[in-house]
mmCIF file of C-alpha atoms in Angstrom:
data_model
loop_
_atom_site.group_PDB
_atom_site.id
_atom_site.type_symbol
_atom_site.label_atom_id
_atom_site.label_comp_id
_atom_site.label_asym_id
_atom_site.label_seq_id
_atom_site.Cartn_x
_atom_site.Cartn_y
_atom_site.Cartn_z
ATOM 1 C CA UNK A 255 120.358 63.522 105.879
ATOM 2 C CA UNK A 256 118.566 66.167 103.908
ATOM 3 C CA UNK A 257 117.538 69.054 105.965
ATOM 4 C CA UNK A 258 114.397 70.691 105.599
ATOM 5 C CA UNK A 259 114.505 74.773 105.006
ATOM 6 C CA UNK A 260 112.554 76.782 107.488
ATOM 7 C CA UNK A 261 109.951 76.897 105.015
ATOM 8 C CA UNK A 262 108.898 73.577 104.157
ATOM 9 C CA UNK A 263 109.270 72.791 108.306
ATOM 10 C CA UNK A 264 107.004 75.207 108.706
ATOM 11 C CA UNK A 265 104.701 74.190 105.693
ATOM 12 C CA UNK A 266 104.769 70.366 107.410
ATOM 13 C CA UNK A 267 103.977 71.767 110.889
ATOM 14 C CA UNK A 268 100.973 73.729 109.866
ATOM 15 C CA UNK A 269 99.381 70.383 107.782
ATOM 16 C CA UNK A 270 99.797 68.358 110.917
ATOM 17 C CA UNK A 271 98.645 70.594 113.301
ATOM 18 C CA UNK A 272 95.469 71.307 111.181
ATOM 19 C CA UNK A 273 95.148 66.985 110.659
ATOM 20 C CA UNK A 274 95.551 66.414 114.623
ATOM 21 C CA UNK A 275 92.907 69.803 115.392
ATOM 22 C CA UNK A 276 90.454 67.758 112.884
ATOM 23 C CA UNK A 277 91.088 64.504 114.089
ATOM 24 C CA UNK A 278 90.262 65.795 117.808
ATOM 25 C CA UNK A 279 87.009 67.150 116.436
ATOM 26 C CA UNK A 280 86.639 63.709 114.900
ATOM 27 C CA UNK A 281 86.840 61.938 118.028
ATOM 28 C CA UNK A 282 84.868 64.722 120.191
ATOM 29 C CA UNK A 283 81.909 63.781 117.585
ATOM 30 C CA UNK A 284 82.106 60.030 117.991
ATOM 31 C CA UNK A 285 82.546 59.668 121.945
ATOM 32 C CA UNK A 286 80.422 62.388 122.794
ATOM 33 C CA UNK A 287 83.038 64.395 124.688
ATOM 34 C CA UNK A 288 84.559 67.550 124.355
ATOM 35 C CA UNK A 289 88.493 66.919 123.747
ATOM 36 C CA UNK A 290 90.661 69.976 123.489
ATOM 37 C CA UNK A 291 94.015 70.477 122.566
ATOM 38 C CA UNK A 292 96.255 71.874 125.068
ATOM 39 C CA UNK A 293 99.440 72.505 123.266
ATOM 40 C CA UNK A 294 101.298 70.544 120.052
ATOM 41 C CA UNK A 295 105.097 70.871 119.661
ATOM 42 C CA UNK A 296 106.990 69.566 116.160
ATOM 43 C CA UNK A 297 110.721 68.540 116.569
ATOM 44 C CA UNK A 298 112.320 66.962 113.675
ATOM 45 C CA UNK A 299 115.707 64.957 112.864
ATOM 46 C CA UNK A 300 117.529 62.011 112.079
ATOM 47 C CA UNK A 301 116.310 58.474 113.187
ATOM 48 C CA UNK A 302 119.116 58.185 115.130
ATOM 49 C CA UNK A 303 118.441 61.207 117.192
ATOM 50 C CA UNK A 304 115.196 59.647 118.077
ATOM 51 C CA UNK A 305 116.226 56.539 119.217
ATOM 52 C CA UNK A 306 119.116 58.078 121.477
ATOM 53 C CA UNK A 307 116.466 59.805 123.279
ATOM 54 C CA UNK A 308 113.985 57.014 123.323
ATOM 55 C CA UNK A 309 116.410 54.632 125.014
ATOM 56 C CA UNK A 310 116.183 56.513 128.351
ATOM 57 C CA UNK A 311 112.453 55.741 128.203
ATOM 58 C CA UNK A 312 111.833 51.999 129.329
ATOM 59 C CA UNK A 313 108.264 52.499 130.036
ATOM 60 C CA UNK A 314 105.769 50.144 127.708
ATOM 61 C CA UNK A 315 103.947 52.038 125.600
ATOM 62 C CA UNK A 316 100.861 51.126 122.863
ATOM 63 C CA UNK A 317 100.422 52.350 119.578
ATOM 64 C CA UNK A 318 99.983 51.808 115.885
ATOM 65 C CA UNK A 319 101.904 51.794 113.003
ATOM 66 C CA UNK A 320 100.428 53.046 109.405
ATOM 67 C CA UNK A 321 101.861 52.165 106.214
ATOM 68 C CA UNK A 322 101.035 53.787 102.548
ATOM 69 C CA UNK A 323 101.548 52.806 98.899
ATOM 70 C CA UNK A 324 105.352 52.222 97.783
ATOM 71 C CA UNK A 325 104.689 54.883 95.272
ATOM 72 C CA UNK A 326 104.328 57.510 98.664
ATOM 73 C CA UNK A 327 106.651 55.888 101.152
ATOM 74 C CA UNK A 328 105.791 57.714 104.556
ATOM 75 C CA UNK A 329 105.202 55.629 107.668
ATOM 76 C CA UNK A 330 103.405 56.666 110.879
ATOM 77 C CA UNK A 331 104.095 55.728 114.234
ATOM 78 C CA UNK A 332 101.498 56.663 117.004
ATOM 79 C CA UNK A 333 102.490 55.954 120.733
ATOM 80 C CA UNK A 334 100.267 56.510 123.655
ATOM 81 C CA UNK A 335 101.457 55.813 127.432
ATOM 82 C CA UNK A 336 99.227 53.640 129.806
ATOM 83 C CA UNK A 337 97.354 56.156 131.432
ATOM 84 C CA UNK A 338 96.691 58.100 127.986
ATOM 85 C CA UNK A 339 95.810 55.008 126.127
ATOM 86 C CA UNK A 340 93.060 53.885 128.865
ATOM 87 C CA UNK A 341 92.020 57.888 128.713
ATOM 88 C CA UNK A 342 90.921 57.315 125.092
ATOM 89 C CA UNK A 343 89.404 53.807 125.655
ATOM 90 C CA UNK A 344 87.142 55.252 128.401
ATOM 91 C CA UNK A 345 86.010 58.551 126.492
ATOM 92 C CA UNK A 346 85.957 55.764 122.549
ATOM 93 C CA UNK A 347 84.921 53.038 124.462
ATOM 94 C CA UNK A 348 81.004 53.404 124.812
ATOM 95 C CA UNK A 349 80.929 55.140 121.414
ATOM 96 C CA UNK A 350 82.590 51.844 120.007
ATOM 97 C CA UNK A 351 80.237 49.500 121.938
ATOM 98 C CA UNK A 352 83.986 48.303 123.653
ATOM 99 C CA UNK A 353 83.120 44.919 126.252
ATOM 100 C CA UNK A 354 85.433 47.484 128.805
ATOM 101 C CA UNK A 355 86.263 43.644 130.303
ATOM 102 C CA UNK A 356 88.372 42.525 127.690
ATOM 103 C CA UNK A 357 91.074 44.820 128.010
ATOM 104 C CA UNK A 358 93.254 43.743 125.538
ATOM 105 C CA UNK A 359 91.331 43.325 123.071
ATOM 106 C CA UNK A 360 90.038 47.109 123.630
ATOM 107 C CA UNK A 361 93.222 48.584 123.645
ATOM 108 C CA UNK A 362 93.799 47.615 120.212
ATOM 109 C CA UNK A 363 90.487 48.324 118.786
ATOM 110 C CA UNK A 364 90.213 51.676 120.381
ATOM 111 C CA UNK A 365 94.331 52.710 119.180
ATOM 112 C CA UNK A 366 93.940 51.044 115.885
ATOM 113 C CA UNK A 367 90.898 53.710 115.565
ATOM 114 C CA UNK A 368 92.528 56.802 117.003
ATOM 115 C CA UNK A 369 95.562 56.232 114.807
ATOM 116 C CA UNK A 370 93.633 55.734 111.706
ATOM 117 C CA UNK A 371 91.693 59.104 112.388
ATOM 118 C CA UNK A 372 94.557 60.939 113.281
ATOM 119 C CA UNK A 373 96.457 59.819 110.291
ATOM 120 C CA UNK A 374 93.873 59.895 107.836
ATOM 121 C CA UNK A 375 92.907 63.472 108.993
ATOM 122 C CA UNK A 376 96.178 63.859 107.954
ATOM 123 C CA UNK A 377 96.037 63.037 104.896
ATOM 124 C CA UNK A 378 92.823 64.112 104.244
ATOM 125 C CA UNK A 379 94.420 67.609 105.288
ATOM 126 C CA UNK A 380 97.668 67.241 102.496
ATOM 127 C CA UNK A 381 95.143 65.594 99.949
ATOM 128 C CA UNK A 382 93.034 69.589 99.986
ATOM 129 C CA UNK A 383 96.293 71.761 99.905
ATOM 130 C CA UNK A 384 98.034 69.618 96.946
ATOM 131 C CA UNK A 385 97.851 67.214 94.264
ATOM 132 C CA UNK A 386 98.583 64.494 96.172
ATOM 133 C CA UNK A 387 96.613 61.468 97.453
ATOM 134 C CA UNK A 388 97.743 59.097 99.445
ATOM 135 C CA UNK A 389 96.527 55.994 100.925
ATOM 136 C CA UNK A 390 97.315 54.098 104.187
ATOM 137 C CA UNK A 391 96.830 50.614 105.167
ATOM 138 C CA UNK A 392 95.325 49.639 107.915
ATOM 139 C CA UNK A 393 96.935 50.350 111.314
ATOM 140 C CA UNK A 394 98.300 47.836 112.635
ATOM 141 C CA UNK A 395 98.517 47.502 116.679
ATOM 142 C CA UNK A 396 102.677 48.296 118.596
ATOM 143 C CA UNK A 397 103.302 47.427 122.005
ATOM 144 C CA UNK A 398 106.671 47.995 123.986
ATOM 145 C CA UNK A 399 109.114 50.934 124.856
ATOM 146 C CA UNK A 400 109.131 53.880 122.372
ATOM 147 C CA UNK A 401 112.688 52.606 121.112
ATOM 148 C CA UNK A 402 111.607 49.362 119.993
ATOM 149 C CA UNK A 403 108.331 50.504 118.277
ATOM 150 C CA UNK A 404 110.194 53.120 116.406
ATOM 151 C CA UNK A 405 113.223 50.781 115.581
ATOM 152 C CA UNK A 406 110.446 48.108 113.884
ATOM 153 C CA UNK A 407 108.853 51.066 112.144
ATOM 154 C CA UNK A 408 112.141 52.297 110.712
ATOM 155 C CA UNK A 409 113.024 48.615 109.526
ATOM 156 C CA UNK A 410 109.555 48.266 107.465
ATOM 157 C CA UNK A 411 110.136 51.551 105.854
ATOM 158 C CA UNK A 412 113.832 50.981 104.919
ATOM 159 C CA UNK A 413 113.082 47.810 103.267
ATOM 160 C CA UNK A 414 110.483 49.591 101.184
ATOM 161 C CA UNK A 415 112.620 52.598 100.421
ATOM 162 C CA UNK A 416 116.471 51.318 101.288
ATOM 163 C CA UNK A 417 117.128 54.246 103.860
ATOM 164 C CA UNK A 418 114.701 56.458 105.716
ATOM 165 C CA UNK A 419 116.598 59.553 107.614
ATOM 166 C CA UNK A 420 114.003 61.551 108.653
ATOM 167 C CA UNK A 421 111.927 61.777 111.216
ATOM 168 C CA UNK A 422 109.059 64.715 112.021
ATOM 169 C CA UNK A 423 107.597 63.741 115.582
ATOM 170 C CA UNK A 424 104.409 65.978 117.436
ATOM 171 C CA UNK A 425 103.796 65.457 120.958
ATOM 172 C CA UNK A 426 100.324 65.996 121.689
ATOM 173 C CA UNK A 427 98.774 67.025 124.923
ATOM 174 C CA UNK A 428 94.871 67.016 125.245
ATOM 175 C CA UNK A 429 92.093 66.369 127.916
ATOM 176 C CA UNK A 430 88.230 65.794 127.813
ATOM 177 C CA UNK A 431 87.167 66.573 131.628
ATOM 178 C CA UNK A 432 89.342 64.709 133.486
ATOM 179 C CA UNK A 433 90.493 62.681 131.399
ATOM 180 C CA UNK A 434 94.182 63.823 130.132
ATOM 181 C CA UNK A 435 96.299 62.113 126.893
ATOM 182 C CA UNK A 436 99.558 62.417 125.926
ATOM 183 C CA UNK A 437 100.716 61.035 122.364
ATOM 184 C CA UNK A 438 103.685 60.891 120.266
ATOM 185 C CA UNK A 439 103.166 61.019 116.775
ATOM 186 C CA UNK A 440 105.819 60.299 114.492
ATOM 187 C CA UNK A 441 105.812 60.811 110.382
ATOM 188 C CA UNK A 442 108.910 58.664 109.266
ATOM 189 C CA UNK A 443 110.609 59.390 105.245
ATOM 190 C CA UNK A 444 113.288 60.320 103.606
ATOM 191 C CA UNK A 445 114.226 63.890 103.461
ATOM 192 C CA UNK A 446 114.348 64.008 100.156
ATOM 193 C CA UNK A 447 110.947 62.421 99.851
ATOM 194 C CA UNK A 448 109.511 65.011 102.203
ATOM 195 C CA UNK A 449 110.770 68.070 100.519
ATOM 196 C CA UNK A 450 109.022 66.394 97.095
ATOM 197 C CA UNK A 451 106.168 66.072 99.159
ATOM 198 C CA UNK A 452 105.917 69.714 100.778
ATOM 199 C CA UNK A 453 107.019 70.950 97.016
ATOM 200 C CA UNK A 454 102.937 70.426 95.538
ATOM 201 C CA UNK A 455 101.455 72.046 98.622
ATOM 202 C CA UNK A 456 99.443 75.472 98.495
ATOM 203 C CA UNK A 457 98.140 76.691 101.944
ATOM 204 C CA UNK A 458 96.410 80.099 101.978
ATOM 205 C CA UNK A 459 96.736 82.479 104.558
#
């Protein structure tokens, strides 16, 4: 595993924390409520490191996974807990037009969007501060424990790339009213990749 100098873990850190502060200002516009962020923490590693720690966690979580081009192989994994996940689907729901009845099929309409908005904000973010623009695929909708989603995740990447062993993850904390959200949001590459990546980025001040 490549590890990342202070710098460019720094330079990573600030691009998703301004992509996450944009994509809650994204979803504050669409459902009408007033989301704010209460705190964001980065911790980064091998996969392996990861997993160890997500084995103790056997609750079921929902999420999305978000692929990009081969050219720009970076995978995100975005996990929400129960009682976050039905936070966002009551404050996206009525913005959405969501039938609140069909649960199911809510949950994964209402993740698939928050993942796509806080990925794309993202990029989005990356695409102003370098030369580089990447495009993601359409999220595609996780259930189970943290473990499993981030083992499948992992497995897509590595076939794409041969070995992924890094892994950048950002637990979120926010609340709109009463409504509070917790989400784990994971940006999956190679170390090497990643220090190519943070190598074309210019962010003033």
């Amino acid at each position: 595993m490549l590890n990342l100098t202070d710098w460019e873990r720094k330079t990573l850190e600030q691009l998703l924390d301004s992509g996450i502060r944009k994509s809650i200002d994204s979803m504050a516009k669409l459902s009408h409520t007033e989301w704010e962020v209460v705190s964001v923490s980065l911790k980064d590693g091998a996969p392996e490191r990861f997993l160890k720690e997500f084995a103790n966690d056997a609750s079921h979580y929902r999420g999305v996974h978000v692929t990009t081009q081969k050219s720009c192989p970076l995978h995100f994994l975005v996990m929400f807990s129960a009682e976050s996940s039905k936070s966002l689907i009551k404050a996206l729901g009525e913005a959405y037009n969501i039938d609140m009845a069909k649960m199911a099929e809510a949950n994964r309409i209402m993740l698939e969007e928050a993942g796509n908005i806080l990925v794309g904000s993202f990029l989005n973010t990356l695409a102003d501060c370098s030369k580089t623009m990447i495009m993601a695929a359409a999220p595609q909708y996780r259930e189970g424990t943290k473990e499993k989603l981030l083992a499948g995740a992992l497995e897509d990447l590595n076939k794409q790339i041969g070995s992924s062993d890094h892994v950048l993850m950002v637990r979120i904390t926010m609340y709109a009213g009463s409504l509070l959200a917790d989400c784990d949001y994971l940006v999956i590459a190679s170390g090497q990749y990643l220090k190519e990546l943070v190598s074309t980025v210019s962010i003033n001040g």
